XYZ file of C-alpha atoms in Angstrom:
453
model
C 85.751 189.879 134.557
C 82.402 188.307 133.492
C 81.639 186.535 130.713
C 78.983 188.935 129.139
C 78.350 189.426 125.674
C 80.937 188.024 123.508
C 82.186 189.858 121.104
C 85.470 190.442 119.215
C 87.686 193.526 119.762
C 91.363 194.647 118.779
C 94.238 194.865 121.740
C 95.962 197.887 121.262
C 98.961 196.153 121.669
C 98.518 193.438 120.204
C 99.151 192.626 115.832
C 96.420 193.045 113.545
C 97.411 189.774 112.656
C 96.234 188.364 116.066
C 92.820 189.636 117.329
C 91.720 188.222 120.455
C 88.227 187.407 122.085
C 86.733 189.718 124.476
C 83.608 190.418 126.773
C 82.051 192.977 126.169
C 81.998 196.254 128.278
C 79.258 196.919 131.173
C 77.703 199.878 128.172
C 76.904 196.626 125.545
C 74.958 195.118 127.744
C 71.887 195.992 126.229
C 73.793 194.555 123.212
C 71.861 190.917 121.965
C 72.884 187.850 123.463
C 74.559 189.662 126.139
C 72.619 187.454 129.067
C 75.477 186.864 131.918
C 76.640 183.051 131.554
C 77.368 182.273 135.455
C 81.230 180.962 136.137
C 79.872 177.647 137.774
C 78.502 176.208 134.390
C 76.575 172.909 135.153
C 77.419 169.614 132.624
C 74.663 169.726 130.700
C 75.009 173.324 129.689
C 77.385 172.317 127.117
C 76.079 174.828 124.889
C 77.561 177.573 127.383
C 80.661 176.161 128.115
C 81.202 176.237 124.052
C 80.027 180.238 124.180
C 82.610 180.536 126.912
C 85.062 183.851 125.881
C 88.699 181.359 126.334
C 87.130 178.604 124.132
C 86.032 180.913 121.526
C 89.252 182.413 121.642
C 91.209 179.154 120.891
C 88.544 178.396 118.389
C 89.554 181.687 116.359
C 93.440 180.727 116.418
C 92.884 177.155 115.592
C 90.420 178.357 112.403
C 93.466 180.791 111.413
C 96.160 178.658 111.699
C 94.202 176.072 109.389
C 93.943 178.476 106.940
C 91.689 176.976 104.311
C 89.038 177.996 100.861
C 86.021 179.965 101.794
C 82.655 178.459 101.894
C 79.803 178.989 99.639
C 79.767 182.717 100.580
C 82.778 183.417 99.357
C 84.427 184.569 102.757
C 88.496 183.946 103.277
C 89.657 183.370 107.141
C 91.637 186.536 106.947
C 88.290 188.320 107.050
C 86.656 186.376 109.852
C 87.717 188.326 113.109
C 86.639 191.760 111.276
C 83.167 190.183 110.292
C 83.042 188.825 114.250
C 83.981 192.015 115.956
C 80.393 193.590 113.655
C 78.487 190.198 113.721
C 79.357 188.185 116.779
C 76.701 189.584 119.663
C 73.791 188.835 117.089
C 75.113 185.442 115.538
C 75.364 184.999 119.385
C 72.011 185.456 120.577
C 70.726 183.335 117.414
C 72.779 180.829 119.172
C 71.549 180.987 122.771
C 67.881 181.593 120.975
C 68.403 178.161 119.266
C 67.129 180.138 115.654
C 70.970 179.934 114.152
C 71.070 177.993 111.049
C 74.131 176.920 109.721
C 74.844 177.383 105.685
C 75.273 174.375 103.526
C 78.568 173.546 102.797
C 80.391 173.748 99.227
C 81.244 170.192 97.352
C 84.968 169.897 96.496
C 86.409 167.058 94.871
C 89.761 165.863 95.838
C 91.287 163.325 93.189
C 92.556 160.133 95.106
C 95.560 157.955 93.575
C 93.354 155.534 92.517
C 91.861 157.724 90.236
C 88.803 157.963 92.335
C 87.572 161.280 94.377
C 87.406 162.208 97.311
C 84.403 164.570 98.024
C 84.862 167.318 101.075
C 82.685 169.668 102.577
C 83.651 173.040 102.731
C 81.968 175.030 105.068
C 81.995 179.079 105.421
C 84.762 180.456 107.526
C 81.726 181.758 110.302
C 80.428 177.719 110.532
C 84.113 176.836 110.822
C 84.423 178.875 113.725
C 81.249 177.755 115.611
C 82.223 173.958 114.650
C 85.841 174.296 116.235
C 84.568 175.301 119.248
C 81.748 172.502 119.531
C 84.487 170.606 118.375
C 86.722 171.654 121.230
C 84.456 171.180 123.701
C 82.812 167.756 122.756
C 86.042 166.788 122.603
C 87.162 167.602 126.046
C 84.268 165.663 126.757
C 84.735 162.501 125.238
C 88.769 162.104 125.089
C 88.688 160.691 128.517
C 86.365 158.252 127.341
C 88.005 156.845 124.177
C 89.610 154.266 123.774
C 93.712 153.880 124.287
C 93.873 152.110 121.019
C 91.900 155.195 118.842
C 94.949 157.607 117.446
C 93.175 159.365 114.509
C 92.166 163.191 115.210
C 93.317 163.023 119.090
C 95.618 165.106 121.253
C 98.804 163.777 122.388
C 98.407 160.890 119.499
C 99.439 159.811 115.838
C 99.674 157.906 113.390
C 103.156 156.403 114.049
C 101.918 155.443 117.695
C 99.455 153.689 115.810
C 101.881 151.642 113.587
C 104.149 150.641 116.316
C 101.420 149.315 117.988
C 100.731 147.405 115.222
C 104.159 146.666 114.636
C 104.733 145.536 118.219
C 101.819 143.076 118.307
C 103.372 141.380 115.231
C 106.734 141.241 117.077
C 104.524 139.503 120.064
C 103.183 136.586 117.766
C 100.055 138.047 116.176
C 101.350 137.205 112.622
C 98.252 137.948 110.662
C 96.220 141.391 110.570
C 92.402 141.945 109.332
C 92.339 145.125 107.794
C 89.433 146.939 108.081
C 88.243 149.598 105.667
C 84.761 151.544 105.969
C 83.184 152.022 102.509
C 82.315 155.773 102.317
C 82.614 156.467 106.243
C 82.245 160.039 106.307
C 79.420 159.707 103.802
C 77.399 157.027 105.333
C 77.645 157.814 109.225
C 73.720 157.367 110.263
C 72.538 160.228 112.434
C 70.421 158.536 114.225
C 72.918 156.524 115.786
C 75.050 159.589 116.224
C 72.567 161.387 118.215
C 71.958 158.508 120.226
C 75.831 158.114 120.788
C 76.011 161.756 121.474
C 73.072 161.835 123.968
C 74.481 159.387 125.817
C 77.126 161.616 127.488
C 75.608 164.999 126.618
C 72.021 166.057 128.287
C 72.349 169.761 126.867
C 69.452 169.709 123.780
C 70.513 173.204 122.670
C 73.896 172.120 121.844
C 72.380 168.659 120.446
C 70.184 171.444 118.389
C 72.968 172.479 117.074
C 75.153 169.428 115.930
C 72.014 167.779 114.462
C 71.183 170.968 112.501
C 74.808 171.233 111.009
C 74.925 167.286 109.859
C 71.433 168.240 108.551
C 72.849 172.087 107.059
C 73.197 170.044 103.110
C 76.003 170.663 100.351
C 75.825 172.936 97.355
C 77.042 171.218 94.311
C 77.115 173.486 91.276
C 74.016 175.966 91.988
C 72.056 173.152 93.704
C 71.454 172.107 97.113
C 71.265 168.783 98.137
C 70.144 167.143 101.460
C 72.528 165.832 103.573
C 70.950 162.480 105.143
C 73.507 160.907 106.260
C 76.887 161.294 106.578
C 79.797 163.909 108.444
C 81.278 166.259 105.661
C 84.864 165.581 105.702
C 86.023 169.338 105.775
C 85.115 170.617 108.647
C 86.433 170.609 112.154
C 83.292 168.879 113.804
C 83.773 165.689 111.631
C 86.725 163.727 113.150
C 85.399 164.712 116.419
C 82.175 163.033 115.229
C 83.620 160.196 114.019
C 85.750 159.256 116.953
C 82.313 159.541 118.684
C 80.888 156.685 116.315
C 83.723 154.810 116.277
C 84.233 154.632 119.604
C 81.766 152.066 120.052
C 83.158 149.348 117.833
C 86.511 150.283 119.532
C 85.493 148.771 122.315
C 83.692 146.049 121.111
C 86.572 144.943 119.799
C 88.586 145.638 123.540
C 85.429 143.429 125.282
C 86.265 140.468 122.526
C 89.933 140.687 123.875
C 91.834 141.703 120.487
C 94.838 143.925 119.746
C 93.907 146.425 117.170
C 94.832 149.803 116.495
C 92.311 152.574 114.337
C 92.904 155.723 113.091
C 89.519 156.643 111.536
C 88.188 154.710 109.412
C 91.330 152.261 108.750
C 91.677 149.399 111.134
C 93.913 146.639 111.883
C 93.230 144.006 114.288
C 95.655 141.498 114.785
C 95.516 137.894 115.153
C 97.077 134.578 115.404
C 96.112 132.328 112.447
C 94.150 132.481 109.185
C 91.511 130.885 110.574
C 91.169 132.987 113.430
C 91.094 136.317 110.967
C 88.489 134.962 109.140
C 86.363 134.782 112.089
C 86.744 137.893 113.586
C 86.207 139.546 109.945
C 82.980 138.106 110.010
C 82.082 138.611 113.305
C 82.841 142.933 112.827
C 81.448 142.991 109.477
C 78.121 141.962 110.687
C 78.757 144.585 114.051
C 80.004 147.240 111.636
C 76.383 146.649 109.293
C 73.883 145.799 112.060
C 74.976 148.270 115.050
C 76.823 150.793 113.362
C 75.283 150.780 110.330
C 78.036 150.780 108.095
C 79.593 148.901 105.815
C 82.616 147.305 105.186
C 84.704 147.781 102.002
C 85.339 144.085 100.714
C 87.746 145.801 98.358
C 90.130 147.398 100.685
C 89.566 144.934 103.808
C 91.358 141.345 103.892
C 92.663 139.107 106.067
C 96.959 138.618 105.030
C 100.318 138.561 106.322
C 100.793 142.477 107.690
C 103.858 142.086 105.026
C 101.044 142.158 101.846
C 99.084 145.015 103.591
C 99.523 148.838 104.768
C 98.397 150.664 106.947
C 98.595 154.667 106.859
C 101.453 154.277 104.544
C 103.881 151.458 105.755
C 104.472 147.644 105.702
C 106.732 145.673 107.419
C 109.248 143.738 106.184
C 108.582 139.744 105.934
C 111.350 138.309 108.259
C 111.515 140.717 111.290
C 108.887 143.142 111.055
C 110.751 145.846 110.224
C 108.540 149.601 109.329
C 108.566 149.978 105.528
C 107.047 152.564 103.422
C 104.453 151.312 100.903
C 105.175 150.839 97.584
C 102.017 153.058 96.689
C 103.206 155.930 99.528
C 106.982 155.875 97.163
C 104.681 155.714 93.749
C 103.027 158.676 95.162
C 106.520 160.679 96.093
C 107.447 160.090 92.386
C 104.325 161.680 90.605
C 104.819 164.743 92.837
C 108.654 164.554 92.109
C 107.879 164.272 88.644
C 105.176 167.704 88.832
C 108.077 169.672 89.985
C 110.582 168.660 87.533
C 108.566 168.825 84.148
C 110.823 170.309 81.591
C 107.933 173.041 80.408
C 108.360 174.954 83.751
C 111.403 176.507 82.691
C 112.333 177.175 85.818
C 116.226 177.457 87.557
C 117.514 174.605 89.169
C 117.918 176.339 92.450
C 114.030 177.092 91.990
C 113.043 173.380 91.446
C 115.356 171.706 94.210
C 113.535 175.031 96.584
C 110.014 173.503 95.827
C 111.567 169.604 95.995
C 112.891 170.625 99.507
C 109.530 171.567 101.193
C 107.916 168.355 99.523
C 110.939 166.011 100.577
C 111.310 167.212 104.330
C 107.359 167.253 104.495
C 107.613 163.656 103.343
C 110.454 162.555 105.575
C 108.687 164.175 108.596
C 106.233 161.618 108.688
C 108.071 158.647 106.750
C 111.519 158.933 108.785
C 110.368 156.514 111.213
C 110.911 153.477 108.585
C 113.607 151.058 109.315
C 114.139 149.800 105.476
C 116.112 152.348 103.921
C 117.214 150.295 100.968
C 113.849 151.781 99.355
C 114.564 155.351 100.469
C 118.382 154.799 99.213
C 116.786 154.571 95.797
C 114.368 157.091 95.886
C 117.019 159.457 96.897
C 119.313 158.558 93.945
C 116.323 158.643 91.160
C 115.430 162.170 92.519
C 119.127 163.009 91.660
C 118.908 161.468 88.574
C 115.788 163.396 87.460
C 117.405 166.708 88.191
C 120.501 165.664 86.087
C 118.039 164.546 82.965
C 116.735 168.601 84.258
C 119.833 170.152 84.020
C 120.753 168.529 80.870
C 117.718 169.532 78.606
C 118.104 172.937 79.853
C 121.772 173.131 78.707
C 121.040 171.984 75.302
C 123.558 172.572 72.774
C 125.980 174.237 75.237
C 125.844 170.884 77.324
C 129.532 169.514 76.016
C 130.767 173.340 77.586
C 128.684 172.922 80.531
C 130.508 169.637 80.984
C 134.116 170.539 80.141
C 133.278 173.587 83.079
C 132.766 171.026 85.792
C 135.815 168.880 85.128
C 134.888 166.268 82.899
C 137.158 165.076 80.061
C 137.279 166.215 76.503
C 136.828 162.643 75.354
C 133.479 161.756 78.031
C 132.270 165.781 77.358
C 132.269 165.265 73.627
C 130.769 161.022 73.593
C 128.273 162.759 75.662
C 126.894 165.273 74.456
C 126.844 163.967 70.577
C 125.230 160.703 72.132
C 122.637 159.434 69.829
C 120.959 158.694 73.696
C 117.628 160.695 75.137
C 117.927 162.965 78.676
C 116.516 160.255 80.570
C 119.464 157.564 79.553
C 121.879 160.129 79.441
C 121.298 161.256 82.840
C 122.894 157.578 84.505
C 126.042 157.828 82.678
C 129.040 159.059 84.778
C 129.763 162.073 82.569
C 126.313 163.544 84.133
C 127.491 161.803 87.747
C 131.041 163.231 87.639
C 129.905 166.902 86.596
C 126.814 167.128 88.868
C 127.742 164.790 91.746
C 126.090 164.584 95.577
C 127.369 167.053 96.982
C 126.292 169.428 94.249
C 122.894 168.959 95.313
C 123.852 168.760 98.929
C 125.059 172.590 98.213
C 121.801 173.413 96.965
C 119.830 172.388 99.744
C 118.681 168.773 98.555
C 117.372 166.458 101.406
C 118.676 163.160 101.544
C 115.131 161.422 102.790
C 117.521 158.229 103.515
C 119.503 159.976 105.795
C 119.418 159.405 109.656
């Protein structure tokens, strides 16, 4: 079957749920942007090999599974296959036409521990679509390209390959680190340069068209529009793509100078030898980060230290062996969101709260299991069990001394207890609260241990 005139139908026996990409019949042919696209598509036609029916296919799940808020027009993803089955052959042919112009994308702020923001870019469900499959094919394009060391936003890498790299270069000697921070990355990437970068291994100026005129597309904030001129909206799929792209360049800069770093976007760590020698390199990128990149380093967030004093995507290591540790500030964080789901206002059932703790907890542990302190984790686990005691014990109120007495405690502890002059909080460390609502209560109600191994 030939690849004629994309557009988007239902398999009879397939779920509604799961609409695939089709051609079109031999009768739509007539139907705009319906122009055959040959099977032996040529490098630089880029453009075509994104308009291809299996990549816009993928592009379609991948946009679904991410789920995500609608764009400025308002659309969810659960409408986006209906809208492509009536829109697709015209948006299509504005494509191949090179008239499509994509819509600005909406400003939402994401509050950062710090108490900063972080501002993404939301784009509408239909630009989504169109950027995962650029996405997925400039990808495909470049991957072979980048460097071993890059493990942000690639296939078949992550960020834990990323700290035991670091982790393993400290273990081979390189006892200092210069971490690297970008000030405002996504915010600041030039486009120039981009282009540049991007014509470098792409000769298809219909696609390049295209990717300039979505950097270019602006962000609504309010009921205004502002120019975008400069920057990658973090939001959508094209950015990390994008900024591998830019990145890429510094990475190997930094392989042709002969040091051992690892990146995951915009954090860095290079590792070195001495003080001395950290100093120098941190000079030596800042002024390639500001004069060939065009960025600029955050003297803030970037130092040269023991890797013990610094993190990177959430761990430390521990001063004597190197050991993975989870960052104080990654634990601080696990306790406000602890702390959300226990407020005493909810109201809600135990059973309820530990429900909600699980997801969080097992989310957590998913990507913090790898540490190899647990002495840290040992505590978190016990102050999550003390908060749900302090829980339990304002809900019981007056009938706590009964609630006690039920769950085998003795008259004497029930009764000092409960008529304690003592607040939830100090009440909820005393053995009364241990005896009556002890590990393996929680264990019973589903309650990950996040120390556990």
């Amino acid at each position: 079957m030939d690849d004629k005139g994309v557009a988007l139908k239902r398999d009879g026996n397939a779920s509604d749920h799961q609409p695939r990409l089709a051609v079109a019949s031999p009768r739509d042919e007539a139907a705009p942007g319906a122009s055959e696209i040959p099977e032996s598509i040529p490098p630089q036609a880029l453009l075509a090999r994104v308009l291809q029916r299996e990549n816009l296919q993928r592009a379609l799940k991948q946009v679904r599974q991410n789920k995500g808020a609608p764009g400025i027009d308002g659309m969810t993803v659960d409408a986006l296959p209906q809208y492509l089955r009536d829109h697709w052959p015209g948006i299509r042919a504005q494509l191949l036409a090179g008239t499509f112009c994509p819509q600005p994308v909406k400003r939402v702020e994401i509050p950062k521990p710090e108490g900063k923001v972080r501002c993404l870019g939301i784009p509408t469900v239909v630009d989504r679509f169109i950027q995962q499959a650029i996405a997925q094919v400039l990808s495909a394009q470049w991957e072979p390209h980048f460097h071993p060391h890059s493990y942000g936003f690639r296939p078949q890498r992550s960020a834990h390959q990323a700290v035991c790299h670091v982790q393993t270069s400290i273990r081979d000697g390189y006892a200092w680190v210069v971490d690297i921070d970008l000030e405002a990355f996504f915010d600041r990437v030039n486009h120039d340069r981009l282009m540049t970068r991007l014509k470098s291994r792409c000769q298809d100026a219909a696609l390049l068209r295209l990717i300039n005129r979505y950097l270019k597309a602006g962000v609504r904030v309010g009921e205004r529009i502002e120019n975008t001129p400069l920057g990658v909206p973090q939001g959508g799929p094209l950015s990390p793509v994008l900024a591998n792209i830019v990145l890429d360049e510094l990475d190997w800069e930094l392989e042709r100078r002969g040091h051992r770093f690892a990146r995951y976007a915009d954090d860095c760590n290079i590792l070195v030898k001495s003080r001395r020698a950290g100093e120098r390199v941190m000079a030596s990128v800042e002024h390639f980060v500001s004069k060939r990149l065009r960025l600029t380093v955050n003297p803030l967030k970037s130092a040269v230290d023991r890797p013990a004093k610094r993190r990177f995507l959430g761990f430390t290591v521990s001063r004597q062996d190197a050991r993975l540790k989870v960052a104080d500030q990654a634990i601080e964080r696990l306790k406000a969101k602890v702390r959300e789901l226990t407020r005493r206002t909810r109201g809600h059932r135990l059973d309820v709260i530990v429900a909600e703790l699980r997801k969080s907890l097992l989310g957590w542990k998913a990507y913090f299991g790898i540490a190899e302190v647990l002495s840290p984790l040992r505590d978190i686990d016990k102050w999550i069990r003390r908060k749900l005691r302090c829980y339990l014990w304002k809900q019981w109120g007056r009938a706590g001394y009964r609630e006690l007495r039920k769950r085998g405690v003795s008259v004497r502890e029930a009764w000092n207890t409960s008529k304690s002059a003592h607040g939830p909080w100090r009440l909820s460390k005393t053995p009364a609260l241990a005896r009556a609502l002890p590990v393996r209560y929680f264990e019973s109600l589903g309650l990950p241990a996040i120390a556990a191994r």
